[in-house]
Tab-separated table of C-alpha atoms (C1' of nucleotides) in Angstrom:
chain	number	residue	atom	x	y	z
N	178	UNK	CA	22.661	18.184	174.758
N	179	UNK	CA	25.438	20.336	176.269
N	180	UNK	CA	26.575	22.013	172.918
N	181	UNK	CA	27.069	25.635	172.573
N	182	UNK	CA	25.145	28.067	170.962
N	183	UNK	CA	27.252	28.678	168.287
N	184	UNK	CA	27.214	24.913	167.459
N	185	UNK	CA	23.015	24.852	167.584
N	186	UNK	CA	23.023	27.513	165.377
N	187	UNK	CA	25.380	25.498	163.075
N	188	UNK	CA	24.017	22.441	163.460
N	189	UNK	CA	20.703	23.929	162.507
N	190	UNK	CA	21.841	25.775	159.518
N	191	UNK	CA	23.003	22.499	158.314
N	192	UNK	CA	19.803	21.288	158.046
N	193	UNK	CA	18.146	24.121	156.859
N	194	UNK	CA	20.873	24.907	154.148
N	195	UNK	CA	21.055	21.586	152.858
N	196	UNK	CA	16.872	21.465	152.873
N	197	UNK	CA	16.185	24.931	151.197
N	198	UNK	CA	20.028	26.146	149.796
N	199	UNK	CA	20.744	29.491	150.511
N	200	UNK	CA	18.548	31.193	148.917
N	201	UNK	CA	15.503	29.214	150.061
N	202	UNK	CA	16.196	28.827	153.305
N	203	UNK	CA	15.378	31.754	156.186
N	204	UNK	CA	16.917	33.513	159.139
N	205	UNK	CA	13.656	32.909	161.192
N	206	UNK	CA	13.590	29.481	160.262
N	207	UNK	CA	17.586	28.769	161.411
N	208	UNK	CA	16.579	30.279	164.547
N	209	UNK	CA	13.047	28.341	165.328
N	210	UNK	CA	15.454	24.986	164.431
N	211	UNK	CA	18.170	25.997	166.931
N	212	UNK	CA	15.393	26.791	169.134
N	213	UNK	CA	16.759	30.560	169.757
N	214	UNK	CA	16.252	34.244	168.958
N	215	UNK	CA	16.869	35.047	165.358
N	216	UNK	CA	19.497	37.819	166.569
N	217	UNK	CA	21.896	35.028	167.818
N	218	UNK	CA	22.826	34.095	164.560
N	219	UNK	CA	23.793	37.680	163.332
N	220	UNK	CA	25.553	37.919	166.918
N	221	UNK	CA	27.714	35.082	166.106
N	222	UNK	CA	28.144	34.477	162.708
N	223	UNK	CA	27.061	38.519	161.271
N	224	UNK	CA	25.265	37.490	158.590
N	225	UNK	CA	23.193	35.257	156.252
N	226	UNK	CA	26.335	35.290	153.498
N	227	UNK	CA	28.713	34.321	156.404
N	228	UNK	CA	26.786	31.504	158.041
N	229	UNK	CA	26.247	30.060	155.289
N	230	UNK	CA	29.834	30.261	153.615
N	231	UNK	CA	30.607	28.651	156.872
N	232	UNK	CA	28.343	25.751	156.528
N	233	UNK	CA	28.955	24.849	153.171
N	234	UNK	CA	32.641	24.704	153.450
N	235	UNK	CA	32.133	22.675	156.329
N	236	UNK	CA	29.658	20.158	154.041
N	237	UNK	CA	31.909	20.066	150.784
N	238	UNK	CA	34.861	19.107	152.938
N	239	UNK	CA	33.813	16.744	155.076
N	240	UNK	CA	31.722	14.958	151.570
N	241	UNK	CA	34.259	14.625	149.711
N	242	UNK	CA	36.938	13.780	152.152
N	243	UNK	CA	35.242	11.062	153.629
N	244	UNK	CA	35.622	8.781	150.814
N	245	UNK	CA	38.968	10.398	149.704
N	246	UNK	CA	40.793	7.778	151.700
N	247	UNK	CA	39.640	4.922	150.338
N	248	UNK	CA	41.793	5.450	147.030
N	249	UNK	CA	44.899	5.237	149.163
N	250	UNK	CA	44.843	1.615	150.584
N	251	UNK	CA	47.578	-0.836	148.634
N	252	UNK	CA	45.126	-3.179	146.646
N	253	UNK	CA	44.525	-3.820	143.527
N	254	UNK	CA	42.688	-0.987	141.185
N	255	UNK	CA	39.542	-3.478	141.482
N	256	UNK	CA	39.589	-4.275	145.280
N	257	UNK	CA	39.885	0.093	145.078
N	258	UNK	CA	36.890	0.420	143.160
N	259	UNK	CA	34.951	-2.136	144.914
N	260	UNK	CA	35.646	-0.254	148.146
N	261	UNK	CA	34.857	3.486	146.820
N	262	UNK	CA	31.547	2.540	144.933
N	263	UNK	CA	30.260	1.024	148.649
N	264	UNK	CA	31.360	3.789	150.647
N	265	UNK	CA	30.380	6.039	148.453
N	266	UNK	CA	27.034	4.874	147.848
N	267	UNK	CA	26.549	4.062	151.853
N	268	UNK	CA	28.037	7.999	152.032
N	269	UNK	CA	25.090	9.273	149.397
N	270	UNK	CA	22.431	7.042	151.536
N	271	UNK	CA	23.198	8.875	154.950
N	272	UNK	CA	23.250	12.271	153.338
N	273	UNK	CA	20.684	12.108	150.629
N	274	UNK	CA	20.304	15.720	150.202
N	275	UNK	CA	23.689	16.619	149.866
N	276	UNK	CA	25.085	16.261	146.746
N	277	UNK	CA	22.157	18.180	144.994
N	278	UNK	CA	22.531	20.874	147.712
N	279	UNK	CA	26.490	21.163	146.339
N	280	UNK	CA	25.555	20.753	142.667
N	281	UNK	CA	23.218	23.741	142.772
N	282	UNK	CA	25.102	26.177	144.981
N	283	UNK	CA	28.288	25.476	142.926
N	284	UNK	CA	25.876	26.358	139.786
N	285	UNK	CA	24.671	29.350	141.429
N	286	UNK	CA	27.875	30.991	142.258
N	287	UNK	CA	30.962	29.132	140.916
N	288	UNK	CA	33.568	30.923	142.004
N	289	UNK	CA	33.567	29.478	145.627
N	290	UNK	CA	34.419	26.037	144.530
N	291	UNK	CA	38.232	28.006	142.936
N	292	UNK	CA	38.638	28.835	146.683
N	293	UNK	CA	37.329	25.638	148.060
N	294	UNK	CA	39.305	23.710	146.022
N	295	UNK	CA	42.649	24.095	147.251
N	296	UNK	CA	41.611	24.413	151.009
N	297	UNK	CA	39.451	21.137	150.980
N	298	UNK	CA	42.476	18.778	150.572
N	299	UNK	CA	40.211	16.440	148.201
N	300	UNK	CA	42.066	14.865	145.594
N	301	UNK	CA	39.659	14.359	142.486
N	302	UNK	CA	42.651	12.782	140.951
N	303	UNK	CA	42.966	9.389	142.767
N	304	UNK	CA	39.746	8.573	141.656
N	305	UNK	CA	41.142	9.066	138.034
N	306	UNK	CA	44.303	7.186	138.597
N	307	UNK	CA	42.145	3.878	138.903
N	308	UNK	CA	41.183	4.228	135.310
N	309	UNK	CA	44.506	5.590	133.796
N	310	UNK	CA	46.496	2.210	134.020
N	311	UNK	CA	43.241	0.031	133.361
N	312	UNK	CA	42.704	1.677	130.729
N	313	UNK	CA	46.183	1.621	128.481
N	314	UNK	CA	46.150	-2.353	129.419
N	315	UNK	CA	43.093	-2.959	127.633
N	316	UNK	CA	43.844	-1.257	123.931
N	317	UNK	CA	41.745	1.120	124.983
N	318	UNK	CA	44.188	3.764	125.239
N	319	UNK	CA	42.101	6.441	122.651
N	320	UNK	CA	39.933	6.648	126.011
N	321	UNK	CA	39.700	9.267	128.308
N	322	UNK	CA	39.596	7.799	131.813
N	323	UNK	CA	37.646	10.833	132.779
N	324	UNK	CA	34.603	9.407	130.665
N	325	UNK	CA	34.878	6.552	133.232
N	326	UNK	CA	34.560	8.593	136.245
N	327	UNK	CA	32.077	11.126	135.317
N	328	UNK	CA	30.253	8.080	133.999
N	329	UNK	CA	30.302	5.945	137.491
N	330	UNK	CA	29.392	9.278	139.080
N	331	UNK	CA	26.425	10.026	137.180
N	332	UNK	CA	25.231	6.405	138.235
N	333	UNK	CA	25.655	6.793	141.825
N	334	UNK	CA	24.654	10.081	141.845
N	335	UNK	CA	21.516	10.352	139.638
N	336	UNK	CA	19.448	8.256	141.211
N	337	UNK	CA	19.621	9.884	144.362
N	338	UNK	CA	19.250	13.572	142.859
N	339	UNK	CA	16.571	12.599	140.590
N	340	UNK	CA	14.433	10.477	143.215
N	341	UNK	CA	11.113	11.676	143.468
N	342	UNK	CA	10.942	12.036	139.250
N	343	UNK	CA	12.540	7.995	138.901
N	344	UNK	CA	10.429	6.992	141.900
N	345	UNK	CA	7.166	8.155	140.421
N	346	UNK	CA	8.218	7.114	136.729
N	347	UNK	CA	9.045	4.186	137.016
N	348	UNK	CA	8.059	3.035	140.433
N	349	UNK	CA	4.701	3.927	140.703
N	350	UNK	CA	5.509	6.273	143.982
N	351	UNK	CA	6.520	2.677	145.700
N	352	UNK	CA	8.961	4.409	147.980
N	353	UNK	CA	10.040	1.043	149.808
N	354	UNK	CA	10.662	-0.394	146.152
N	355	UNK	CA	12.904	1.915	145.339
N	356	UNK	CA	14.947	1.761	148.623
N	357	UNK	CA	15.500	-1.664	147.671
N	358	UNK	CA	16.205	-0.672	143.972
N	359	UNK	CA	19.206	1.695	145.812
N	360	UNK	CA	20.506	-1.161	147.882
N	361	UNK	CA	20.911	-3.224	144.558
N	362	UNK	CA	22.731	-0.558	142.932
N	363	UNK	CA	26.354	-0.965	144.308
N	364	UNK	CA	26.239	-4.005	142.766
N	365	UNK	CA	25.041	-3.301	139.431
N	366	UNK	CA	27.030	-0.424	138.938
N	367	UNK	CA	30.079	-2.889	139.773
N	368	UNK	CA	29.534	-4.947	136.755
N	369	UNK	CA	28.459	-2.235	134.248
N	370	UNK	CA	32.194	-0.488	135.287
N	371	UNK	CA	33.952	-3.938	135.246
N	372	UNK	CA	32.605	-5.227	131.991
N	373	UNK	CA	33.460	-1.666	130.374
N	374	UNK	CA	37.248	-2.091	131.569
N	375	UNK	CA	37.976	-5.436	131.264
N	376	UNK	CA	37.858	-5.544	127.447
X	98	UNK	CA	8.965	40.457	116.423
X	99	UNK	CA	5.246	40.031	116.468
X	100	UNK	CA	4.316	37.831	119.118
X	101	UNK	CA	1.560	38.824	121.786
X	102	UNK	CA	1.739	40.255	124.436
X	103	UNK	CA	0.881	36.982	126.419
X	104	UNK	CA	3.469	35.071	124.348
X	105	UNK	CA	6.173	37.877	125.019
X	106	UNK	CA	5.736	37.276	128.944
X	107	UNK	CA	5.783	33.298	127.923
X	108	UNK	CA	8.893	33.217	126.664
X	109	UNK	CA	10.259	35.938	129.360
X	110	UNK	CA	9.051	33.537	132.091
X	111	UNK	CA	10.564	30.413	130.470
X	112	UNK	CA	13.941	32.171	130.105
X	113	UNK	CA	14.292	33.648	134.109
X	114	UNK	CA	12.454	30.104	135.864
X	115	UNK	CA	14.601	27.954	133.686
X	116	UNK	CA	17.590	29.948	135.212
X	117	UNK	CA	16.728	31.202	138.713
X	118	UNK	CA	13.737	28.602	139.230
X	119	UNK	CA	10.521	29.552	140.991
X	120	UNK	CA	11.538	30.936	144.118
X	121	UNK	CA	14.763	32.434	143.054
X	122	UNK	CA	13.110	34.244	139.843
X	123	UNK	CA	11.659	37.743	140.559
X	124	UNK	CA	8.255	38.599	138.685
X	125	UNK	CA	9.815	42.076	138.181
X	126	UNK	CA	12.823	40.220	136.260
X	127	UNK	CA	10.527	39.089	134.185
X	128	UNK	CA	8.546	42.081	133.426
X	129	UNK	CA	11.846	43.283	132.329
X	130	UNK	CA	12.803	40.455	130.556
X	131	UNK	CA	9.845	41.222	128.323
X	132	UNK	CA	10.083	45.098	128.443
X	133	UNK	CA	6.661	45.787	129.856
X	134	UNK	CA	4.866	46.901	133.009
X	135	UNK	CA	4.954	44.394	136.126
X	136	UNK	CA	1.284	44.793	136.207
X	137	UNK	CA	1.008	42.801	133.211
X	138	UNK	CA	1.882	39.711	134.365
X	139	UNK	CA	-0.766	40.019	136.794
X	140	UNK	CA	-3.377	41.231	134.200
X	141	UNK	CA	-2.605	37.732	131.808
X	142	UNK	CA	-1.297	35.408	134.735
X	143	UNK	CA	-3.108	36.479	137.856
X	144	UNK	CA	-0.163	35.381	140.099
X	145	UNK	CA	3.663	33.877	140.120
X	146	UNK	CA	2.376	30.720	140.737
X	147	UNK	CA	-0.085	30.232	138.154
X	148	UNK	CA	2.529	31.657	135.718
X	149	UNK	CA	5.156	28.720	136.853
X	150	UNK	CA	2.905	26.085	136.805
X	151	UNK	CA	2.035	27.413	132.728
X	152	UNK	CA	5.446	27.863	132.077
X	153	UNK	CA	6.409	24.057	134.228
X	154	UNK	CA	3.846	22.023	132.245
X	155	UNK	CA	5.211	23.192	128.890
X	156	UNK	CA	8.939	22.906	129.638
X	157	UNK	CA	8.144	19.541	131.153
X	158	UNK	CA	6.092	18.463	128.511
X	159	UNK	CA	8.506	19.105	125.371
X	160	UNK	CA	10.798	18.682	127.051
X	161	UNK	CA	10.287	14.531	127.061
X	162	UNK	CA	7.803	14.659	124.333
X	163	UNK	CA	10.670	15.687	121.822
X	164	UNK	CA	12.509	12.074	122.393
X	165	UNK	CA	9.572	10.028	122.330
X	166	UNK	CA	9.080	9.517	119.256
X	167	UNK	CA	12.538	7.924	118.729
X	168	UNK	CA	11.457	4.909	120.385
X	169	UNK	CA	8.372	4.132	118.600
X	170	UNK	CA	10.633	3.735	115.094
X	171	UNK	CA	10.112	0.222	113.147
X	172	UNK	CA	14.258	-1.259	114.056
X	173	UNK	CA	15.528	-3.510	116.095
X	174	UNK	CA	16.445	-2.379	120.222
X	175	UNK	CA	19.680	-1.459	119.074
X	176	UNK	CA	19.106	1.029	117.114
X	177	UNK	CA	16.194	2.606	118.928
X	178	UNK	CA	18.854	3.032	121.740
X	179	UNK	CA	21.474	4.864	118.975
X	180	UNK	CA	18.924	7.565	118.016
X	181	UNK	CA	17.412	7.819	120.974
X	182	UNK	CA	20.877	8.701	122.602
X	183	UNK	CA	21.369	10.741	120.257
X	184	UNK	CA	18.295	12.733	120.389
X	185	UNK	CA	18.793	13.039	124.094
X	186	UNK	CA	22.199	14.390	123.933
X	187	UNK	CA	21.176	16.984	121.437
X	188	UNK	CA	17.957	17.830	123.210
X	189	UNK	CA	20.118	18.637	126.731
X	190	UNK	CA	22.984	19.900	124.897
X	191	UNK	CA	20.000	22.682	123.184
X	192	UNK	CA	18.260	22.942	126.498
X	193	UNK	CA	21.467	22.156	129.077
X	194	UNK	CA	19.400	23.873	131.901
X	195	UNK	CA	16.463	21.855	131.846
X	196	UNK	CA	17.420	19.086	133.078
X	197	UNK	CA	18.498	20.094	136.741
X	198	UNK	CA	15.267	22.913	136.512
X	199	UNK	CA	13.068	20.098	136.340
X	200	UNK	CA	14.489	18.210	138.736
X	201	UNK	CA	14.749	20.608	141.025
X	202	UNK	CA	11.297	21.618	140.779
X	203	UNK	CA	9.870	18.721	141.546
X	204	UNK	CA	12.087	18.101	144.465
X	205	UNK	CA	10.695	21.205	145.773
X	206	UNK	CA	7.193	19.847	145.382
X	207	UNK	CA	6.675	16.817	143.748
X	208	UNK	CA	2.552	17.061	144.417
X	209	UNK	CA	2.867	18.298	140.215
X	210	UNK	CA	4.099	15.924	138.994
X	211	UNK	CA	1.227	13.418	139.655
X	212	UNK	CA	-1.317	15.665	137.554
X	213	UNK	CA	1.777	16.390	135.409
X	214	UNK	CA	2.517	12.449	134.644
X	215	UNK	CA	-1.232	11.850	132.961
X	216	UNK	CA	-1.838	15.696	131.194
X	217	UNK	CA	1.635	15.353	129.657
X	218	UNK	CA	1.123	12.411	127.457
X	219	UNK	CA	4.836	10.935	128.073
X	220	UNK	CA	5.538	7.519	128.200
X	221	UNK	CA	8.494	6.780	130.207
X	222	UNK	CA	7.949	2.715	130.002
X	223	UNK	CA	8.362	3.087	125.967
X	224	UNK	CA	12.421	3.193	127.331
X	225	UNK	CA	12.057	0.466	129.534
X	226	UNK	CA	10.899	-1.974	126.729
X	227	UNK	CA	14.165	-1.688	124.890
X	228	UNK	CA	15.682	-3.406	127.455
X	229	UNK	CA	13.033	-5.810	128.693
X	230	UNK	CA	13.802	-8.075	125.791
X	231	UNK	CA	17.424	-7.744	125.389
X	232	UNK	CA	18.124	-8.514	129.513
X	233	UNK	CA	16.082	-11.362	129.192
X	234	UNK	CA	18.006	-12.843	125.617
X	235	UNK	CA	20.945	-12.743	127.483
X	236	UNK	CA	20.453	-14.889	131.012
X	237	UNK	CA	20.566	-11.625	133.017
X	238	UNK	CA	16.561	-12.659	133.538
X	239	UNK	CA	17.226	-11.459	137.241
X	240	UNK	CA	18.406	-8.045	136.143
X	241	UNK	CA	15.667	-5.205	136.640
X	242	UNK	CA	15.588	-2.996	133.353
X	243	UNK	CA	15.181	-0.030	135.056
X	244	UNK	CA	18.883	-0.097	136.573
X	245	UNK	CA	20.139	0.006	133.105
X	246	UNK	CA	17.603	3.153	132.387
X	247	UNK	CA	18.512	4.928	135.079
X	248	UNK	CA	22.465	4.110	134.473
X	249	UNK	CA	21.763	5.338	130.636
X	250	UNK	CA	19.969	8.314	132.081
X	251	UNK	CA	22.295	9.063	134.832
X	252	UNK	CA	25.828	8.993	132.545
X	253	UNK	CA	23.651	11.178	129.815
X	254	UNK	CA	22.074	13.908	132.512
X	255	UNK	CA	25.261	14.058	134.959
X	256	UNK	CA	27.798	15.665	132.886
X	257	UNK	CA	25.387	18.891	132.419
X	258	UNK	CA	23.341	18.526	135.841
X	259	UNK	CA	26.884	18.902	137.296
X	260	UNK	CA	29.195	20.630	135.108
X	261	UNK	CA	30.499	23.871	136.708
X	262	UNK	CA	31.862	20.920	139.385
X	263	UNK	CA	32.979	18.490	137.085
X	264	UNK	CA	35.067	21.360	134.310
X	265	UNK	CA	36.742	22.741	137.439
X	266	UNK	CA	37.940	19.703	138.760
X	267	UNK	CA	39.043	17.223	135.913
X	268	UNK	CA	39.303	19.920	133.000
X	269	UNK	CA	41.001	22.969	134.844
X	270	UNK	CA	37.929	25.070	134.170
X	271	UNK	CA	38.445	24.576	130.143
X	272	UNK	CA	35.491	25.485	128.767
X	273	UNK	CA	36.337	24.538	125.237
X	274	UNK	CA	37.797	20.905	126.693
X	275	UNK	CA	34.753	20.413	128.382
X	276	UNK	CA	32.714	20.882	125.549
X	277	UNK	CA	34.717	18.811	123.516
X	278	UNK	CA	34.319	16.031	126.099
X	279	UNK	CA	30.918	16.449	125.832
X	280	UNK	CA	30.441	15.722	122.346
X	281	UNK	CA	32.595	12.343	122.817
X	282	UNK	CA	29.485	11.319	125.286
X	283	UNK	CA	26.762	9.770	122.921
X	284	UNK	CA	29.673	7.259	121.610
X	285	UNK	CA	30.744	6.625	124.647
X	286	UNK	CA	27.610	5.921	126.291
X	287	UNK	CA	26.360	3.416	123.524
X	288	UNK	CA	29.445	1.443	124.025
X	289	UNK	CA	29.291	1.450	127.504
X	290	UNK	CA	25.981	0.311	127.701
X	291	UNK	CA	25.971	-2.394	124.327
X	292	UNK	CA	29.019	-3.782	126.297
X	293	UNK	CA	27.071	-4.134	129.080
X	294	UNK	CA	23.471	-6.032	127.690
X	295	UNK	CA	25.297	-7.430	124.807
X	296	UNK	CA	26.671	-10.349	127.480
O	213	DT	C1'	30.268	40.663	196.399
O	214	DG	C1'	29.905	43.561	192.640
O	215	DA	C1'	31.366	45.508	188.473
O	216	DA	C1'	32.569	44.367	183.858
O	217	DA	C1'	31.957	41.385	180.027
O	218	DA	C1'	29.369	38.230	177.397
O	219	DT	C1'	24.922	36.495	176.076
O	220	DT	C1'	20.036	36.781	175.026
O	221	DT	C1'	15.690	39.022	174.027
O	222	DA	C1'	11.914	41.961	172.169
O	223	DA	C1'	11.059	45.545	169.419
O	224	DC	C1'	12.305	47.903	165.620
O	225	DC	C1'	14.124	49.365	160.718
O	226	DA	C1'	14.921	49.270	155.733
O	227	DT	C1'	14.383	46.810	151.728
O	228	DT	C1'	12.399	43.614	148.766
O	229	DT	C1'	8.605	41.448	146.665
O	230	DA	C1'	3.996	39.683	145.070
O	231	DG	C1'	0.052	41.685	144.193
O	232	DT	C1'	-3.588	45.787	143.568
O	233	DT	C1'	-5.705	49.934	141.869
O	234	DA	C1'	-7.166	53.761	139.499
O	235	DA	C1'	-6.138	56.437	135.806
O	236	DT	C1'	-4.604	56.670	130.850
O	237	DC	C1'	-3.990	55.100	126.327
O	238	DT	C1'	-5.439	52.010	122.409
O	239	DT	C1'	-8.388	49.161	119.818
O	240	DT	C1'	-12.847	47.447	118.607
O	241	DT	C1'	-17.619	47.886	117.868
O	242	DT	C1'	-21.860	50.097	116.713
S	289	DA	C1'	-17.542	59.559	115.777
S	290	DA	C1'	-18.713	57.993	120.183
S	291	DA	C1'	-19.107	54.491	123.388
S	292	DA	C1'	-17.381	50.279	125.109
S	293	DA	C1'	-13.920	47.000	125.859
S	294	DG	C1'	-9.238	45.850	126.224
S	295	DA	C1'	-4.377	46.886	127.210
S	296	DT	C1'	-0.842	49.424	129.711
S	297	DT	C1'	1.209	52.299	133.196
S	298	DA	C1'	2.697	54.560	137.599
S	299	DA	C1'	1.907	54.570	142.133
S	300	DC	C1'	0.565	52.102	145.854
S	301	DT	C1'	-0.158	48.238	149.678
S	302	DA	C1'	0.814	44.452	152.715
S	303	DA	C1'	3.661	40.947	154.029
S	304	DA	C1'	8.140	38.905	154.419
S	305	DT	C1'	12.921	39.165	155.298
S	306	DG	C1'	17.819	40.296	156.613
S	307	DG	C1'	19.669	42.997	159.768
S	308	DT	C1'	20.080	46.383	164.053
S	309	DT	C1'	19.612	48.174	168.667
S	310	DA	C1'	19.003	48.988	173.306
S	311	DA	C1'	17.664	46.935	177.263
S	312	DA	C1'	17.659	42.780	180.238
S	313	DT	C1'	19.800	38.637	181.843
S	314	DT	C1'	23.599	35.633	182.848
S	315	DT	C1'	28.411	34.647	183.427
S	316	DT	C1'	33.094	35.825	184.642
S	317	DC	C1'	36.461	37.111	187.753
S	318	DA	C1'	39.021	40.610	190.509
DNA sequence: TGAAAATTTAACCATTTAGTTAATCTTTTT
DNA sequence: AAAAAGATTAACTAAATGGTTAAATTTTCA
């Protein structure tokens, strides 16, 4: 490993952040991860606020951007759909712990997400636009597309955030059961959306 | 007001871990919360912990206990799903922390919610059984139930879990809009699901 | 090479926080 | 009414935590 120090200390943040959120996680503990004294951090990044501002900007983006561009390939609205709910599930399995890390720091102090809006580059929209011509062509025009997307969000989302409650529930704590119950999920979250918009 | 003093730091404690959760609420918060001496927390609670774990159980407890008896009614599936929608929407839309307190919570140590499961007297399979039938009717006999609970739970809990995200981004940070979307949910849930088992 | 600049460390500081204690006030009991 | 038990308070303690500092080490480069 021939990174620099700054980038240990980020890299390690990362995980701490997204294990504890800010408020949970320590200075001390940054420092053992990066494997360095706990005055580096202030050194480089001043304080707690900073480093972490830093880091979560850093995670928000690069989230939501990474499936931002699969709402701009020329297909069909389905083929679009097909191809967000798989990358964005895949996106969710590799980084388990991040969208309840961003739910709950947004919660705790909304007005970063005004800022990080407009210097993210996401595009909430697109996602939207699948729905908005779907919609109207099925008499279904009464319908708010955004019912649509919050609803395939809370899907793909929930069962993730909400693991170890749904695993013990209704799984009986079978944690290779419900890794399998994930991998079935793109596809049944396919048909619930396409039987709800094809009328 | 004439509630005990034990009852006054209850209620105190319920208000400040619902919002700040148990590491991010201060015991001195909640002293003040309930206009009394620090001390007396100690004096009826012994510690912070013991006065979560009080204050957890019950939350947790009526929390699911005040839905359960929708699905016990003497109708058919169908409308055991309507009221118990319903119910659930109300019950968040009284309590719209709860959901993501709990949750979180358990995340942070879900050792709890083992004892929890048992003491609580909830019965989480009581919503499975609505749907154990109906997939079956309808040659879906490969379908597992529980992706359709944890779809139905996911639309329901995801609009609240995550709404200082969701109003900024597809309502402009309209409060009123978003509330009004809200109350569209229940109705546009049921259909969304019906659609779906209703093959 | 050697001085200046950048990096790293150990020790320290100030504040916060859960928890304790001893004294005071209030209520109950005899 | 007096003693005992229970409730309440102010002041305190010990540990944790974010942040600082001054000295030591390493790197840069004239």
């Amino acid at each position: 490993m021939d990174s620099s120090t700054e980038e240990k200390i980020y890299e390690a943040a990362r995980r701490i952040f997204i294990l504890k959120g800010m408020e949970g996680a320590r200075m001390q503990e940054i420092a053992d991860e990066a494997g360095m004294n706990k005055a580096l951090l202030h050194y480089y990044f001043r304080s707690k606020e900073n480093l972490f501002k830093a880091v979560f900007k850093d995670i928000f983006t690069k989230f939501f951007l990474k499936v931002k561009d699969t709402l701009f390939s020329d297909v069909s609205a389905k083929e679009k759909l097909i191809v967000f709910i798989d990358n964005y599930v895949d996106l969710i399995q590799s980084n388990p712990y991040v969208p309840q890390f961003i739910i709950n720091e947004i919660n705790r102090d909304p007005k970063v997400l005004k800022t990080l809006m407009f210097e993210s580059g996401i595009e909430p929209q697109k996602l939207l636009e699948i729905f908005l011509n779907k919609v109207q062509l099925n008499n279904q025009s009464k319908l708010d597309p955004r019912h649509i997307v919050i609803s395939l969000l809370g899907m793909l989302v929930f069962p993730f955030v909400a693991r170890p409650l749904l695993q013990m529930v209704y799984f009986n704590d079978d944690k290779v059961a419900y890794d399998r119950f994930l991998n079935e999920r793109k596809d049944i979250v396919k048909n619930m959306i396409f039987k709800f918009i094809e009328a």
